[in-house]
XYZ file of C-alpha atoms in Angstrom:
314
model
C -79.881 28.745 -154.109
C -77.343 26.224 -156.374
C -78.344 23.240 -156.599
C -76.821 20.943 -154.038
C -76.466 23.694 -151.831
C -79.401 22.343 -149.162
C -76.611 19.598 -149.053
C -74.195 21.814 -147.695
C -75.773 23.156 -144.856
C -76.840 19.627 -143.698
C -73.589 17.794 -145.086
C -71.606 15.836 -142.691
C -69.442 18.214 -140.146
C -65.724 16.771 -140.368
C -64.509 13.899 -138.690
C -61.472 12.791 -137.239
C -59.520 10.164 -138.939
C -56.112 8.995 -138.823
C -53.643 11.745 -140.640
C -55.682 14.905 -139.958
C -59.582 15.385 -140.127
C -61.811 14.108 -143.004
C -65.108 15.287 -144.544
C -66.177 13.894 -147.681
C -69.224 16.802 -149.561
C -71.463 15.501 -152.275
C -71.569 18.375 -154.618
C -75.010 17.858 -156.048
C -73.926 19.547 -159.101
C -70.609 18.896 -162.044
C -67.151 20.072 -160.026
C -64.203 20.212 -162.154
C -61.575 20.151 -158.973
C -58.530 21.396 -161.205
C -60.339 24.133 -163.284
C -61.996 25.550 -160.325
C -58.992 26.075 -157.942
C -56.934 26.633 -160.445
C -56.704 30.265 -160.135
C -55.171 30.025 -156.892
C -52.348 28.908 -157.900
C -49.190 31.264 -158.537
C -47.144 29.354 -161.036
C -45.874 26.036 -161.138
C -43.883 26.072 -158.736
C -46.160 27.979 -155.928
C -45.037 26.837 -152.501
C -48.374 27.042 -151.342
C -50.342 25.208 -153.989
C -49.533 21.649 -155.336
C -51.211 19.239 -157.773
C -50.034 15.491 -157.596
C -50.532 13.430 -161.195
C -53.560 12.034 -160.470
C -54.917 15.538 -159.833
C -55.168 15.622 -155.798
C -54.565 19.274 -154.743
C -52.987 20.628 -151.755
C -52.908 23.687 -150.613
C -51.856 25.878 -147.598
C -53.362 28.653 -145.947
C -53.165 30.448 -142.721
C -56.614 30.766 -142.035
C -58.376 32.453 -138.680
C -57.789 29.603 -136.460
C -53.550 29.324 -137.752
C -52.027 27.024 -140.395
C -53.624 24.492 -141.845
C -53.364 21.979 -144.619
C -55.982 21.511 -147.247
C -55.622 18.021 -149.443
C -58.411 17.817 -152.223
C -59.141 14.805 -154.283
C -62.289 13.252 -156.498
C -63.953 10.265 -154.555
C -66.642 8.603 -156.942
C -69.339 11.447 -157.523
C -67.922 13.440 -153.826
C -65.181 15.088 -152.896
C -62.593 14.341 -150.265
C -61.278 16.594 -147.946
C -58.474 16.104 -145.259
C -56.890 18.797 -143.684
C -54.360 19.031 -140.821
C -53.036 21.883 -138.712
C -54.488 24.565 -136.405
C -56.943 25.604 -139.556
C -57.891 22.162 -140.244
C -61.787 22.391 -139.415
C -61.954 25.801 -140.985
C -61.007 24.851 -143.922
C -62.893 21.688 -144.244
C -66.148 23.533 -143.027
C -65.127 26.358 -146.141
C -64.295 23.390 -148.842
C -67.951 23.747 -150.361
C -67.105 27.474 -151.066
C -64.111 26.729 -152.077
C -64.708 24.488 -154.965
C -68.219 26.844 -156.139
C -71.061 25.455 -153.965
C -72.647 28.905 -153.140
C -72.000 29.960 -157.050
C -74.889 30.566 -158.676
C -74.463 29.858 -162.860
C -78.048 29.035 -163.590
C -78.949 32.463 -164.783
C -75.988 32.717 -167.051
C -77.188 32.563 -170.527
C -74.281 32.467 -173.542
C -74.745 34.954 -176.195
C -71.609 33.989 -178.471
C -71.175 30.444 -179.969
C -67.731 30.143 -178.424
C -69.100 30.995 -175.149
C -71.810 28.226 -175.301
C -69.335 25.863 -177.094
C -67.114 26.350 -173.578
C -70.018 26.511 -171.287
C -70.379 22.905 -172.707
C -67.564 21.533 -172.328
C -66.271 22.969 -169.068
C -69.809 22.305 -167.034
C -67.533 21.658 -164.007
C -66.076 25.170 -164.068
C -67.580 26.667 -160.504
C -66.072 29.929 -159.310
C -65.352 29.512 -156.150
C -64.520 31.320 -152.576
C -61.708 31.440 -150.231
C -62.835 33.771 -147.431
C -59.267 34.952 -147.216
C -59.283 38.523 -148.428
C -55.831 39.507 -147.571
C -54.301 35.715 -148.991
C -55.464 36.927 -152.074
C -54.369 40.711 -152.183
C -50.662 39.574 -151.731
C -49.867 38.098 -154.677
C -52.536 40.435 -157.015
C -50.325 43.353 -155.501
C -47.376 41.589 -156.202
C -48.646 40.738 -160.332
C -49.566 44.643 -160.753
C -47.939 45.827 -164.101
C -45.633 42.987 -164.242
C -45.222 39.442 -166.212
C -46.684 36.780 -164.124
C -43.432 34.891 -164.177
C -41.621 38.059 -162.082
C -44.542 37.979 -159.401
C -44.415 34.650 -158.837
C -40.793 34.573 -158.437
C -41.160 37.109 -156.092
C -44.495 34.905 -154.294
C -42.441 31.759 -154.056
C -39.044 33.525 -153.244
C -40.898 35.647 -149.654
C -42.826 32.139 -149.056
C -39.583 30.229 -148.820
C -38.126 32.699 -146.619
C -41.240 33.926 -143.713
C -43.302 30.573 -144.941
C -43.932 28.083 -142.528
C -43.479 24.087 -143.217
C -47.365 23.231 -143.947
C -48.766 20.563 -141.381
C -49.122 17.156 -142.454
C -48.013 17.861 -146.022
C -45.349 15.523 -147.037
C -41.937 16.726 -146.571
C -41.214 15.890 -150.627
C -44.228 18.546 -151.574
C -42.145 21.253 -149.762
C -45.677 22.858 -149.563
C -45.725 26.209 -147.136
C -48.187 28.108 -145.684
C -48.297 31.634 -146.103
C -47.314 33.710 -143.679
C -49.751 35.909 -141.404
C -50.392 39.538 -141.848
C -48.216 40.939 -139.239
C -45.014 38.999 -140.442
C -45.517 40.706 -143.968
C -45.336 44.049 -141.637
C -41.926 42.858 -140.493
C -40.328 42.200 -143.542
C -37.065 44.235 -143.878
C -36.493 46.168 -146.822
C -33.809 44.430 -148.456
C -35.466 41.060 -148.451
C -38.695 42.768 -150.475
C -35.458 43.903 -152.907
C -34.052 40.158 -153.039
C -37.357 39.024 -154.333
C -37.462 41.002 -157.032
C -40.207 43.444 -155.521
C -39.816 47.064 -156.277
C -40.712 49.438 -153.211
C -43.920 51.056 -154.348
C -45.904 47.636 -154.526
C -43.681 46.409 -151.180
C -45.567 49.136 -149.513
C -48.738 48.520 -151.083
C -48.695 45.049 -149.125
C -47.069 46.379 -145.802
C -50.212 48.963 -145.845
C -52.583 46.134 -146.565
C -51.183 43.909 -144.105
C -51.448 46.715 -141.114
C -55.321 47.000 -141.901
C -55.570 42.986 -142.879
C -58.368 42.448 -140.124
C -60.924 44.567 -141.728
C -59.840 43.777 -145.029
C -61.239 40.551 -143.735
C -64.643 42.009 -142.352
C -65.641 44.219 -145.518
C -64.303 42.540 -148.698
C -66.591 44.969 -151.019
C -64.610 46.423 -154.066
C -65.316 50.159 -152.925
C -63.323 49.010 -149.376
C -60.270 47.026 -151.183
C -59.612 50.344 -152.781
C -59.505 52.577 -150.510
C -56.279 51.007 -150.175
C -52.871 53.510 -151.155
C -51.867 50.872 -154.539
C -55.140 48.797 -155.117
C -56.920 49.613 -157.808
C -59.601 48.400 -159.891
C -57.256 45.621 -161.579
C -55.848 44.462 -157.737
C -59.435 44.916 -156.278
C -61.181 42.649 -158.923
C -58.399 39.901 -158.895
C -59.220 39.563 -155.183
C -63.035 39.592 -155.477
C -62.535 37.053 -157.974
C -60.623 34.962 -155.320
C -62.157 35.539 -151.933
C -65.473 36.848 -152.686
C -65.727 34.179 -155.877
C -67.286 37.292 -157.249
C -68.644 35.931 -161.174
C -68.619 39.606 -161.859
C -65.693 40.949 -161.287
C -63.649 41.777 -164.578
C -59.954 42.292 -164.241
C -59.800 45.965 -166.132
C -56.340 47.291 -167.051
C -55.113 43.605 -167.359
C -52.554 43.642 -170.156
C -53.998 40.419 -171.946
C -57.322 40.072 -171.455
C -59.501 42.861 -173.766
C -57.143 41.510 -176.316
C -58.320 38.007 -175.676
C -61.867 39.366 -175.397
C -61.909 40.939 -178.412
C -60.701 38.549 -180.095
C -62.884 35.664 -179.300
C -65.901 37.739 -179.274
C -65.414 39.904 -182.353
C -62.533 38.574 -184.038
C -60.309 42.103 -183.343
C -58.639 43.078 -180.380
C -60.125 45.977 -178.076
C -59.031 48.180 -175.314
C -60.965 48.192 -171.917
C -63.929 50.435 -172.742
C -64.165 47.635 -175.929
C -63.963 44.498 -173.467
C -66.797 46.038 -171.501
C -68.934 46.721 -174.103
C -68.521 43.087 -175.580
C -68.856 41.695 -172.078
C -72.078 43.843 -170.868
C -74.973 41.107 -172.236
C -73.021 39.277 -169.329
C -73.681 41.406 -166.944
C -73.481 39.509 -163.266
C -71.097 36.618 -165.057
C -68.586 38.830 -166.405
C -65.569 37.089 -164.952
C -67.578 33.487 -166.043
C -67.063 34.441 -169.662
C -63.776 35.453 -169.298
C -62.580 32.222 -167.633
C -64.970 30.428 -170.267
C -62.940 32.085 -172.968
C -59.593 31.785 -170.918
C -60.314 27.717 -171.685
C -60.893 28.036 -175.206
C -57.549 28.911 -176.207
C -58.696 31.665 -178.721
C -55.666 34.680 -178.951
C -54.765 37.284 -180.949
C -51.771 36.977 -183.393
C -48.610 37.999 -181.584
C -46.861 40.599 -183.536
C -43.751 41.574 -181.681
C -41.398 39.543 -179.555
C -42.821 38.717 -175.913
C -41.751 40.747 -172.837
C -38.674 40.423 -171.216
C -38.763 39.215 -167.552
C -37.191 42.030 -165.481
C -35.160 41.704 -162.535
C -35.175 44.209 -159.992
C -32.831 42.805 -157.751
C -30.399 44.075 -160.350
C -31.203 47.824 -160.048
């Protein structure tokens, strides 16, 4: 059990203040807020997730009880919660999982100086759980074999248009919850074109969407892709999310053995490679990788970048 984790199950339950319901958690162990959520967030510019300057975090999610509204800021050595909506106490009573409280790093051990240099200086890097299987497998479908800046058009573009207002966000965050399974079912084919979406991965999330409740139930990687258009790329993405899986190694990503390689042996590698570098890690695979993610170490770029495509176009 993490430490601090005794403090979870006998933290205070949320309480009802004025704007929305409060709960302020005591970690018990180093939380870096930003670094730990921040792979929830789709871009700059996701409707859903929003970081002020001071680094308070909202985000939006429609969780099993409806919308709700998730703020997130640093209070001394706690954390403060407020949330507002239909999913408020859901996702106040999930905001330890959320931010790595039932992550378990003590048995990671470094075996590369970079590794250890990161571990050091990002102590506050948790990896963390949303309980939202299907939240996650949307936009993971929607970044299969594509830049990230054409799948989060596509995120923030379907958001804006079957999104809902988030409650009790301001109106100037223009934050928006995500909407619910069975309005991704009802999405008309032309809209999916608008947002740059081609029909193969369209389908993939219609199919996901129709089966979302079990999805829900059995989050397990063998389950996730059994899915027509998940694979082992999609299925680990979610893990990573969900399940806060410190395993789970995005294979087939475009970037990542290069980065891998690179920071670990000084040459880029293909998948097979990035396993075989990552296997010492073996139960903190996806750790490393968002250790090494920090560090800034790349490979040389020797061609120009990728163009961003546009599918509305075709």
């Amino acid at each position: 059990m993490p430490d601090g984790a005794a403090g979870v199950a006998s933290g205070p339950l949320p309480g009802r203040a004025a704007g929305g319901l409060r709960r302020v958690w005591a970690p018990g162990f180093e939380v870096d807020v930003g670094a730990t959520l921040g792979p929830h967030r789709r871009g700059h510019h996701d409707p859903a997730f929003r970081v002020e300057r001071d680094g308070t975090v909202w985000r939006a999610s429609f969780t099993p009880e409806g919308p709700g509204t998730l703020r997130i800021r640093r209070s001394g050595a706690a954390v403060e919660g407020r949330a507002w909506g239909p999913g408020a106490e859901w996702l106040l009573h999930g905001l330890p999982d959320l931010l790595g409280a039932s992550d378990e790093p003590e048995g990671f051990e470094a075996h590369h100086e970079i590794v250890r240099r990161q571990a050091l200086l990002r102590p506050g890097l948790r990896i963390g759980r949303t309980n939202r299987v299907f939240e996650a497998l949307v936009p993971a479908v929607m970044e299969q074999k594509v830049l990230a800046q054409e799948a989060w058009r596509a995120w923030g573009y379907l958001l804006r248009r079957f999104g809902e207002p988030a409650p009790g966000a301001p109106a100037a965050l223009r934050l928006l919850v995500p909407p619910p399974p069975a309005v991704w079912v009802r999405i008309p084919s032309w809209e999916w074109h608008r947002s740059g979406l081609e029909a193969v991965r369209a389908r993939t999330i219609i199919g996901a969407a129709r089966v979302a409740a079990r999805l829900e139930d059995d989050s397990a990687e063998a389950r996730l892709r059994t899915l027509p258009g998940v694979g082992v790329w999609t299925a680990a993405e979610v893990r990573q999310r969900a399940a806060g899986d410190p395993d789970a190694v995005s294979v087939g990503d475009y970037n990542l053995p290069g980065l891998v390689g690179w920071a670990l042996a000084g040459r880029k590698v293909d998948d097979d490679g990035m396993l075989e570098l990552l296997a010492p890690y073996a139960g903190h695979r996806h750790r490393v990788t968002r250790l090494l993610e920090s560090s800034g170490a790349r490979p040389p770029r020797r061609g120009p970048r990728l163009p961003v495509r546009d599918y509305r176009s075709f």
